[in-house]
Structures are given as C-alpha cells and as structure tokens.
PDB file of C-alpha atoms in Angstrom:
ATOM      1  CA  UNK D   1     -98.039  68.785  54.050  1.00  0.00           C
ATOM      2  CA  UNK D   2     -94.490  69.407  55.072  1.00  0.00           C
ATOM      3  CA  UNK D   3     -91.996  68.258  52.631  1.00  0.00           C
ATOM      4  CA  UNK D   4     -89.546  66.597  54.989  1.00  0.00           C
ATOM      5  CA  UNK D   5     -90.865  65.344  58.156  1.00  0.00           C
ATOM      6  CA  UNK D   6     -88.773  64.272  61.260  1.00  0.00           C
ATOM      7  CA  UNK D   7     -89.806  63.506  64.647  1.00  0.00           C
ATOM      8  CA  UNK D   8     -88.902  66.129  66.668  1.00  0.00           C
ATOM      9  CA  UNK D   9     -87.386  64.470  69.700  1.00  0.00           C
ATOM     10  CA  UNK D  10     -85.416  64.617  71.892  1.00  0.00           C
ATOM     11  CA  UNK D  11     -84.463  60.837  71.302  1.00  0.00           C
ATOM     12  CA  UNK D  12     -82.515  59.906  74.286  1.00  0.00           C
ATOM     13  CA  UNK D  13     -80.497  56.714  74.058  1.00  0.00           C
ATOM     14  CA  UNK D  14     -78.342  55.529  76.383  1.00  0.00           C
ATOM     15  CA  UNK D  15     -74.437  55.382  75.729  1.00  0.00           C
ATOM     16  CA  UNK D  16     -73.151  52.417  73.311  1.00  0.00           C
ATOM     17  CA  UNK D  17     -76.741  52.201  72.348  1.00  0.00           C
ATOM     18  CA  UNK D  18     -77.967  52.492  68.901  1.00  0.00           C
ATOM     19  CA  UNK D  19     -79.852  55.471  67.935  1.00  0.00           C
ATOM     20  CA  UNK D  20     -82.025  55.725  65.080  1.00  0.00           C
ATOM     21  CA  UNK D  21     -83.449  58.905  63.191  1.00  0.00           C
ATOM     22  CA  UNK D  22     -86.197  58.793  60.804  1.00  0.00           C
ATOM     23  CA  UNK D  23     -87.244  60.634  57.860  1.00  0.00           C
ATOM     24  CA  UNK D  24     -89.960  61.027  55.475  1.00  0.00           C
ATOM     25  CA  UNK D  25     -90.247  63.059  52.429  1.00  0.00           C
ATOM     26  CA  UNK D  26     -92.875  63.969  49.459  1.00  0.00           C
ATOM     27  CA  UNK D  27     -91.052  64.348  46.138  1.00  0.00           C
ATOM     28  CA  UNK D  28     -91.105  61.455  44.769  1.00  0.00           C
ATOM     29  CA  UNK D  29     -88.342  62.716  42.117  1.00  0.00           C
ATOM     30  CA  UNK D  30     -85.887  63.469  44.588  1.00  0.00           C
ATOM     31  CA  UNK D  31     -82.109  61.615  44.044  1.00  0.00           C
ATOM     32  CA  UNK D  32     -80.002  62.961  46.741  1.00  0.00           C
ATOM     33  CA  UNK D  33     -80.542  62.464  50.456  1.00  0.00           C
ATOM     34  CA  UNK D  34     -78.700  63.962  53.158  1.00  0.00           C
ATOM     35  CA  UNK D  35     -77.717  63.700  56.757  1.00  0.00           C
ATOM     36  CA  UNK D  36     -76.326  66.706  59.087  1.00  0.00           C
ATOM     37  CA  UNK D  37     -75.560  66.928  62.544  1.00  0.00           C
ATOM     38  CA  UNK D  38     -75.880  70.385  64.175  1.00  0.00           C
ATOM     39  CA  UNK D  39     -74.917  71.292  68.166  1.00  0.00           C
ATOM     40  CA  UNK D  40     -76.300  73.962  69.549  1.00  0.00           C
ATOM     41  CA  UNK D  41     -74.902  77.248  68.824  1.00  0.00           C
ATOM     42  CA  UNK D  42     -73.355  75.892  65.653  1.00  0.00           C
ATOM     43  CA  UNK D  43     -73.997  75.511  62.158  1.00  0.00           C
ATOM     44  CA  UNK D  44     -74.626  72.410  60.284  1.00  0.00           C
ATOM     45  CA  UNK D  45     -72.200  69.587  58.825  1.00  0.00           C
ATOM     46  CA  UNK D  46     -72.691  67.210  56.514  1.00  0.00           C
ATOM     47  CA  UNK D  47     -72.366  63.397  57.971  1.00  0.00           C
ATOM     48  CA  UNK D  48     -73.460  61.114  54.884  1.00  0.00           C
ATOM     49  CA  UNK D  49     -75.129  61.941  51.636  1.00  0.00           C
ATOM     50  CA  UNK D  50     -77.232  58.393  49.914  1.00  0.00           C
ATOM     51  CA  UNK D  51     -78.113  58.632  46.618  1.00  0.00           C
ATOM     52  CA  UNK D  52     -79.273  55.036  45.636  1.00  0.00           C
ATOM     53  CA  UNK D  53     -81.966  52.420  47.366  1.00  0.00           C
ATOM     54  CA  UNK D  54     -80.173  50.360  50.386  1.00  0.00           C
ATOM     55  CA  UNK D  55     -77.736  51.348  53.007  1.00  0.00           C
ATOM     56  CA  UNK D  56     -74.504  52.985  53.105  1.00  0.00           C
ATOM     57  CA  UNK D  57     -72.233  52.861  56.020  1.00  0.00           C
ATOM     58  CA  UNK D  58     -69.005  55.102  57.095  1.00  0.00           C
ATOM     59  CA  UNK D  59     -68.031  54.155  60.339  1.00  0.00           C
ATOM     60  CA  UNK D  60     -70.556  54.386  63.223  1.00  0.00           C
ATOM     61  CA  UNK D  61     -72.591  55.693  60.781  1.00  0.00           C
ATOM     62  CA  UNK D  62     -75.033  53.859  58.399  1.00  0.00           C
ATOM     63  CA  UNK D  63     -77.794  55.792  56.340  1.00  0.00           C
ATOM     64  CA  UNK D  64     -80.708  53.545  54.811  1.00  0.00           C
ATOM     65  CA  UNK D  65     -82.512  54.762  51.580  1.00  0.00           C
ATOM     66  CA  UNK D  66     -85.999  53.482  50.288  1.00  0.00           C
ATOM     67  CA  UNK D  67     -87.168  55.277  47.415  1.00  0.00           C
ATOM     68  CA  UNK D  68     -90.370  53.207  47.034  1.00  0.00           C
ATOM     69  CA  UNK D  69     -91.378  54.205  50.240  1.00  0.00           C
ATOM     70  CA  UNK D  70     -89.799  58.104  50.289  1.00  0.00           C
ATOM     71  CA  UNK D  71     -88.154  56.904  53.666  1.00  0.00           C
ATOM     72  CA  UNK D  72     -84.500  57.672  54.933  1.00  0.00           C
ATOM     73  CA  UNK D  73     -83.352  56.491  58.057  1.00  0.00           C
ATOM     74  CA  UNK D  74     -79.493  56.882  59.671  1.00  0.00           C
ATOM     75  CA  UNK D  75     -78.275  54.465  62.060  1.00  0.00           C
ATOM     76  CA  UNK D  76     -75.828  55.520  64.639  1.00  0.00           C
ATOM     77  CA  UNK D  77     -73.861  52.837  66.493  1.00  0.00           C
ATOM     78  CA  UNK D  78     -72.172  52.672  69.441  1.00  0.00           C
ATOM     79  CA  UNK D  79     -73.592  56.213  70.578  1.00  0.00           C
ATOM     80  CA  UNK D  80     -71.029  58.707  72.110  1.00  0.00           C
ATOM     81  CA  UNK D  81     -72.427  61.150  74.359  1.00  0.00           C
ATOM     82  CA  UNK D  82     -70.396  63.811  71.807  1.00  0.00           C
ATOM     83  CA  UNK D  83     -72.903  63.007  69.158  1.00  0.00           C
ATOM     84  CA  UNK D  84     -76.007  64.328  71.393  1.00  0.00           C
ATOM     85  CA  UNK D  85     -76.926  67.030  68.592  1.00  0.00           C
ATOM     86  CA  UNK D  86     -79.735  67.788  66.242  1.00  0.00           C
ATOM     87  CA  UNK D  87     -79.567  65.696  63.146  1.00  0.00           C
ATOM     88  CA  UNK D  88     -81.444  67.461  60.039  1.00  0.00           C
ATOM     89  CA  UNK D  89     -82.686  65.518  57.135  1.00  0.00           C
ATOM     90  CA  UNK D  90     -82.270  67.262  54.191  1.00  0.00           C
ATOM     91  CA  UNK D  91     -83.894  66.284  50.559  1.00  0.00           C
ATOM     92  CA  UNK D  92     -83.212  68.202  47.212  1.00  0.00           C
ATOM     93  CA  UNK D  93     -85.230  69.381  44.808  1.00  0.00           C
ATOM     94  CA  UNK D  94     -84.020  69.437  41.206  1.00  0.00           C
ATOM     95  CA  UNK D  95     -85.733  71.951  38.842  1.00  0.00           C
ATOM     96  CA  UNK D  96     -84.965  70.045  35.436  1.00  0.00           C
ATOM     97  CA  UNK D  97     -85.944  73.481  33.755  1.00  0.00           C
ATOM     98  CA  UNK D  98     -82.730  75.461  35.253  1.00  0.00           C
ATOM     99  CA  UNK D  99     -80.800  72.599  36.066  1.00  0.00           C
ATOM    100  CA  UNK D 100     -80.674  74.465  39.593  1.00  0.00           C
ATOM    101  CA  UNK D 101     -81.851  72.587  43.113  1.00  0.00           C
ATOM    102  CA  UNK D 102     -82.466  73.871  46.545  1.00  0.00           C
ATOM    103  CA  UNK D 103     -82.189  71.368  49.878  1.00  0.00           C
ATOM    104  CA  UNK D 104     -85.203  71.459  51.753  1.00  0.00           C
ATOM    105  CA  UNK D 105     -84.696  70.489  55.544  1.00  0.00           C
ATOM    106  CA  UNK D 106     -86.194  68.494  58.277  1.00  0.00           C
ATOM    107  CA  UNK D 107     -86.813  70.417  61.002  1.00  0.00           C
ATOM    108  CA  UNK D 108     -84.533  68.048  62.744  1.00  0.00           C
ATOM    109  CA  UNK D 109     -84.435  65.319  65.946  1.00  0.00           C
ATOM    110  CA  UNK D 110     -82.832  66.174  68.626  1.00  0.00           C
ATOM    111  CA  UNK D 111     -80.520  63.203  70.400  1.00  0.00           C
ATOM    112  CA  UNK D 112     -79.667  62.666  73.847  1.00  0.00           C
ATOM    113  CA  UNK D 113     -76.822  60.508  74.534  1.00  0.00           C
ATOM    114  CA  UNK D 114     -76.830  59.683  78.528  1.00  0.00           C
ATOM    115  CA  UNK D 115     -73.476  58.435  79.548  1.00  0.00           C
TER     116      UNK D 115
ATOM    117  CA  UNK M   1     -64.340  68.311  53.192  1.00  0.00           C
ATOM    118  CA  UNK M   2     -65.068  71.571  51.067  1.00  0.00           C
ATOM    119  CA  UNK M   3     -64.412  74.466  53.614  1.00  0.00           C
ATOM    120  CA  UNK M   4     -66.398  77.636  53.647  1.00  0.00           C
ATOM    121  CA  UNK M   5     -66.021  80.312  56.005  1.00  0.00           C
ATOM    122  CA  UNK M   6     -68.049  83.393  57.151  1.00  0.00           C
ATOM    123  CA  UNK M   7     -67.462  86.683  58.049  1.00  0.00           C
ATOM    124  CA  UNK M   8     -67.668  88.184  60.931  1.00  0.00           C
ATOM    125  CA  UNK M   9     -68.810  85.355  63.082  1.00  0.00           C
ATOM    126  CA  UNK M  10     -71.238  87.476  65.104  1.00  0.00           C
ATOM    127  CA  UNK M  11     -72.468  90.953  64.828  1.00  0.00           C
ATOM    128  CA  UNK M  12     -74.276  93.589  66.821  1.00  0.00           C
ATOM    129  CA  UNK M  13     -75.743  96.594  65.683  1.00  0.00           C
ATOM    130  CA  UNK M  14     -78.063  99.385  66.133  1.00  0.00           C
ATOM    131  CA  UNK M  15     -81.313  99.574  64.713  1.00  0.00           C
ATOM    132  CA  UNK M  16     -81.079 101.048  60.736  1.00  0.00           C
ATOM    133  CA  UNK M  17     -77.532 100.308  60.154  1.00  0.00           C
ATOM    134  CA  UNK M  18     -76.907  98.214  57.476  1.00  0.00           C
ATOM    135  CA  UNK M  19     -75.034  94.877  58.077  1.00  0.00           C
ATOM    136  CA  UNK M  20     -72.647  93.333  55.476  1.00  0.00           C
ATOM    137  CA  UNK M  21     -72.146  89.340  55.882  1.00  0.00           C
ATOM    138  CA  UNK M  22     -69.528  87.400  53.265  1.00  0.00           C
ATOM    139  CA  UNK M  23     -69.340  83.906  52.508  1.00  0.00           C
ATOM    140  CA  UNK M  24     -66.206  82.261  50.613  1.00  0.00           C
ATOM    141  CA  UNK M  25     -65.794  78.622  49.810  1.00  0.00           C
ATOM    142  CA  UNK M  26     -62.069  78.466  50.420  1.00  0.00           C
ATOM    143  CA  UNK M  27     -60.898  75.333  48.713  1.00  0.00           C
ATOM    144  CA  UNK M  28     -63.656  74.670  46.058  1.00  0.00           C
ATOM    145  CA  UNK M  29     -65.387  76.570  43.401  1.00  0.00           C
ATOM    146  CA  UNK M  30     -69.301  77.351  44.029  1.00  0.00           C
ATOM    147  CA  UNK M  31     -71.218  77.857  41.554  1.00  0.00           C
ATOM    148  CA  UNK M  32     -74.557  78.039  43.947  1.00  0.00           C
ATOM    149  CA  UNK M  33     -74.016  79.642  47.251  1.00  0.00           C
ATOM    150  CA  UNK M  34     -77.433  79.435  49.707  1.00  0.00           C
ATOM    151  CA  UNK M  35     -77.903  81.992  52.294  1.00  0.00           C
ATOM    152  CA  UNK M  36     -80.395  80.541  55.321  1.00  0.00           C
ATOM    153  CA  UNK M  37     -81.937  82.141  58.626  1.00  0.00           C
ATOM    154  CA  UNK M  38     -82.395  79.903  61.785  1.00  0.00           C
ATOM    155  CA  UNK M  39     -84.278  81.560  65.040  1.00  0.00           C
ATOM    156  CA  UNK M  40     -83.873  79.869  67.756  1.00  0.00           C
ATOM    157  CA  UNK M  41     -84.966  76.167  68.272  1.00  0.00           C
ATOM    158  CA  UNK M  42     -85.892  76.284  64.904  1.00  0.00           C
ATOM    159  CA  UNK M  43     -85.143  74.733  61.970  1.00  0.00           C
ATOM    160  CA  UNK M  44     -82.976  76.562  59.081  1.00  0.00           C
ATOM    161  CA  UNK M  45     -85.097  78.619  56.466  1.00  0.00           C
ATOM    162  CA  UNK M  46     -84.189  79.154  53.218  1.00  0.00           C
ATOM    163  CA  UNK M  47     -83.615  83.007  52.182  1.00  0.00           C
ATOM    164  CA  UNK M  48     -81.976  83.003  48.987  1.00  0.00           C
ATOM    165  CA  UNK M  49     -80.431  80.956  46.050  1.00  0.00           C
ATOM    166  CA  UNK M  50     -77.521  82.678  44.800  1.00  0.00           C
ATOM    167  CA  UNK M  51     -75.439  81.458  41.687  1.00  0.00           C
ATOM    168  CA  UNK M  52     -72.192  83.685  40.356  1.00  0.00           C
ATOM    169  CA  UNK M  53     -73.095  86.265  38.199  1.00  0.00           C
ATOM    170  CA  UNK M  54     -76.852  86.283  38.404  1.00  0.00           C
ATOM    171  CA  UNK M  55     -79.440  87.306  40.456  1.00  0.00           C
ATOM    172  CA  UNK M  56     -80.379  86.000  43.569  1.00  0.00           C
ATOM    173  CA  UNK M  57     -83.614  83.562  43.749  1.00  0.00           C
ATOM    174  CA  UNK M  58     -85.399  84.897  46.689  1.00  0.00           C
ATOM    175  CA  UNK M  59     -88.041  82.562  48.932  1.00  0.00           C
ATOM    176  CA  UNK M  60     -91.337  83.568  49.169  1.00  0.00           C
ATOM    177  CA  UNK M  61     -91.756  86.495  52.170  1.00  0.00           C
ATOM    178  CA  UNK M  62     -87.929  87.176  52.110  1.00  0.00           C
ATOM    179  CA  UNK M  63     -87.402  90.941  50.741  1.00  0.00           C
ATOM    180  CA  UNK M  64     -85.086  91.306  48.382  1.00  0.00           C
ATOM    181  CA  UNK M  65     -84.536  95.090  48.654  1.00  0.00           C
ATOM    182  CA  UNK M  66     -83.802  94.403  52.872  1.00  0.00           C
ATOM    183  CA  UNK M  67     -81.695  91.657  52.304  1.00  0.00           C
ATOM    184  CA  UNK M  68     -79.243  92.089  49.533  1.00  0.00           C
ATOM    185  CA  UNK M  69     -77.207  89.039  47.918  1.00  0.00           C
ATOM    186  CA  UNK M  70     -74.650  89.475  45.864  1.00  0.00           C
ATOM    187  CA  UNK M  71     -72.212  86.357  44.315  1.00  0.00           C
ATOM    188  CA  UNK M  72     -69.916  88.570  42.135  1.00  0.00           C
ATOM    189  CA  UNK M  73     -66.872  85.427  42.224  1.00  0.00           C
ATOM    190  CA  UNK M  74     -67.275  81.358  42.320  1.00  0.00           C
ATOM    191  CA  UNK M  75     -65.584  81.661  45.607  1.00  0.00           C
ATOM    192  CA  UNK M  76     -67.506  84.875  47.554  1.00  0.00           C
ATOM    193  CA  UNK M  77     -71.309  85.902  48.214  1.00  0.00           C
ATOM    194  CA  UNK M  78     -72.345  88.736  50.427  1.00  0.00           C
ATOM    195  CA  UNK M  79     -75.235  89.410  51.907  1.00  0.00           C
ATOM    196  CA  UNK M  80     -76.367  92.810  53.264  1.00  0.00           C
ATOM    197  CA  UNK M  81     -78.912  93.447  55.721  1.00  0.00           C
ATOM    198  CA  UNK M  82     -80.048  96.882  54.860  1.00  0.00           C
ATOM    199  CA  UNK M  83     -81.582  99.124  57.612  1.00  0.00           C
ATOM    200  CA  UNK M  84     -81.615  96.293  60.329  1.00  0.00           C
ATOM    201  CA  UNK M  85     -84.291  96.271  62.997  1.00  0.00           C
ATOM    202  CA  UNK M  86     -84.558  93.873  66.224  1.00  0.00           C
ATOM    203  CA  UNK M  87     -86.229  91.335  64.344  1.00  0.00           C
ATOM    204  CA  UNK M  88     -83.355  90.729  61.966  1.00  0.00           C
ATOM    205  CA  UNK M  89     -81.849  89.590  65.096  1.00  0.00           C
ATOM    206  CA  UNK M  90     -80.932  85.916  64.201  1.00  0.00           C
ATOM    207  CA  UNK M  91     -78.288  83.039  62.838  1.00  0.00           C
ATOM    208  CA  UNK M  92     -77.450  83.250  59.094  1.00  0.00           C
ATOM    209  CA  UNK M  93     -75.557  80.484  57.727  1.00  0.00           C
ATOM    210  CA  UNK M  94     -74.801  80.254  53.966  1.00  0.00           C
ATOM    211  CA  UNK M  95     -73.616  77.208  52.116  1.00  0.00           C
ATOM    212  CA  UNK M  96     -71.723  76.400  49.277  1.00  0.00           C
ATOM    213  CA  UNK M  97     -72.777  73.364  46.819  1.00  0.00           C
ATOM    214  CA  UNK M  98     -70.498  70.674  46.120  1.00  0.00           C
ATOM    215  CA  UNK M  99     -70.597  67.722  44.083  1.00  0.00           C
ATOM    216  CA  UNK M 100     -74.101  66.335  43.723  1.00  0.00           C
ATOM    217  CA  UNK M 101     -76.144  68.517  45.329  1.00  0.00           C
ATOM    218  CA  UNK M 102     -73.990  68.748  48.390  1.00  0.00           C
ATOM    219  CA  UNK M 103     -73.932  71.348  50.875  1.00  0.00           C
ATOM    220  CA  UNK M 104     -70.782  72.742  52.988  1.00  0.00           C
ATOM    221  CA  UNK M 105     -72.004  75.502  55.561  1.00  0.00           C
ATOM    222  CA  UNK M 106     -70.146  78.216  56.757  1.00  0.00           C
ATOM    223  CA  UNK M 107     -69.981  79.202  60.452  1.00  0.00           C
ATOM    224  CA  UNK M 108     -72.513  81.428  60.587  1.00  0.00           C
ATOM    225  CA  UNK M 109     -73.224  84.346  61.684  1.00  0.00           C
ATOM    226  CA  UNK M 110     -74.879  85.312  64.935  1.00  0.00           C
ATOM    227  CA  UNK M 111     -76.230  89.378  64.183  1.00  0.00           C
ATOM    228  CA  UNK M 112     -78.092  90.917  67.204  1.00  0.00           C
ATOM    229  CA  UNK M 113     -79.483  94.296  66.519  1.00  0.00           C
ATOM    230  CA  UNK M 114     -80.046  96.554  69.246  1.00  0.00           C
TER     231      UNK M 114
END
C-alpha cells in the first residue's frame, strides 16, 4: 500500500473555477502535511504546510486537514491558467528514536487550467 | 521563503566521469539537507538523508559508494555521482528543512550522461 496516494490526473478545470486535489495517507502518527506545486521542468515549491484538523487558507489557497480520516485536501479558487502544474502531497514521517523525519510524496495530480 | 540554490543547474557528461552536485541553503541554517531523483513523469524519489556532520541515511537500492553525500557545513551538501553511466541520466533536486518539518528545494539539477 502506497503511503501517500493522489489521483493522478490531469484534473482539468476551467478558468475561475475551483479546483480541488485530494490526498490520502497511512501513518496515522503523522503531524505535518504539505502542499507543493511543481511545473514541468522545474523543481518543487512549497504552497501551504497544515499541521492541525480543519482548514487553513492563504489567499486562493485553502488546505483542509482531517486526521481522523488521514485525508488532506487543497482548495484552489479562482483558478489561473498559471497554476496548471503538478501539485505533490507530501506527509512526514517522524522517527521519535532519532528525532529525524523524511517527507514522503504523492506522486502528484496534474491540473489543467483551460482559459 | 528559505532559499536554497544548486549547482550547476544542468550537467552533461561522458560515461565514467564523476559528477559533483552542491546544495547551499543561502539564508537559513540546515541541519537536514535531502537529496531526491525524479525521471521523467515521475514522481520525486528519495536518495539520501543527509544531516551536518554525519553520515548520510541512504534509501533502500540507492548505492552509497556511486552516489556520494557529503554535508560538511549547516549551509552546503554535495553530492557526487561517481563513475556516471546513461542511466544516471536524470533530475536531482535536494532540499533543505526548515521549521517543522518543512522543505525548501533547490533548482535542481538536470545531469545527462552521454
């Protein structure tokens, strides 16, 4: 079983829409929950990080967190054709041992915004 | 944001040259750098955990002898491909950790060998 699971895509949406990316994961003891966007040819960047149950918004941007059911979701509003990308869901996983962590990533959706 | 950058920003080589790759977080302090592979329409993978002034944590399959990390400062890791062959050929992207857990990825690299 994959530890964080996306749908693949593409999602295409049309412009001014809202899009809406999906994401599962497995470790229950995970805390910190990340979005990125990456375009092609580039590397990732970081768009929100949600640590706590409910949602979090900056901007067009709002990420939803639900523990209980290992599900994060980010909402993007008002979708620009400049943010057809690949979004990656990324989960960490804390080794309480070392104190260390690695991310594990989604293998991403891609989004298609039409104009 | 944190800012890291990469070094070169692409690559190409012949096959058994070595290939040297740095990473340096330019206005934070890393403890834990991350050095990652993505092929083509694929997803990133994982390579190596690096924190300063210990050994790298390798991922299972990745050979630490061919790919050589080292993270001698908080602010630079290297990684050396040693005796590169075609299917080296790829993106490597490293990251440096931020505050909780956060990532900030370099540029990457794009390293075709020949």
């Amino acid at each position: 079983q994959k530890e964080v699971e996306q749908n693949s895509g593409p999602l295409s949406v049309p412009e001014g829409a809202i899009a809406s990316l999906n994401c599962t994961y497995s470790d229950r003891g995970s805390q910190s929950f990340f979005w990125y966007r990456q375009y092609s040819g580039k590397s990732p960047e970081l768009i929100m990080s949600i640590y706590s149950n409910g949602d979090k918004e900056d901007g067009r941007f709002t990420a939803q967190l639900n523990k209980a059911s290992q599900y994060v979701s980010l909402l993007i509003r008002d979708s620009q054709p400049s943010d057809s990308a690949t979004y990656l869901c990324a989960v960490d996983l804390i080794f309480p041992d070392t104190g260390g962590f690695k991310t594990i990533f989604g293998a991403g959706t891609r989004l298609f915004v039409k104009a | 944001g944190a800012v890291v950058s990469q070094h070169p920003s692409w690559v190409i080589c012949k096959s058994g040259t070595s290939v040297k790759i740095e990473c340096r977080s330019l206005d934070f302090q890393a403890t834990t750098m991350f050095w990652y592979r993505q092929f083509p329409k694929q997803s990133l993978m994982l390579m190596a955990t690096s924190n300063e002034g210990s050994k790298a944590t390798y991922e299972q399959g990745v050979e630490k002898d061919k790919f050589l990390i080292n993270h001698a400062s908080l602010t630079l890791s290297t990684l050396t491909v040693t005796s590169a062959h075609p299917e080296d050929s790829s993106f490597y992207i490293c990251s440096g950790s931020g505050p909780r857990e956060t990532q900030y990825f370099g540029p990457g690299t794009r390293l075709l060998v020949l």
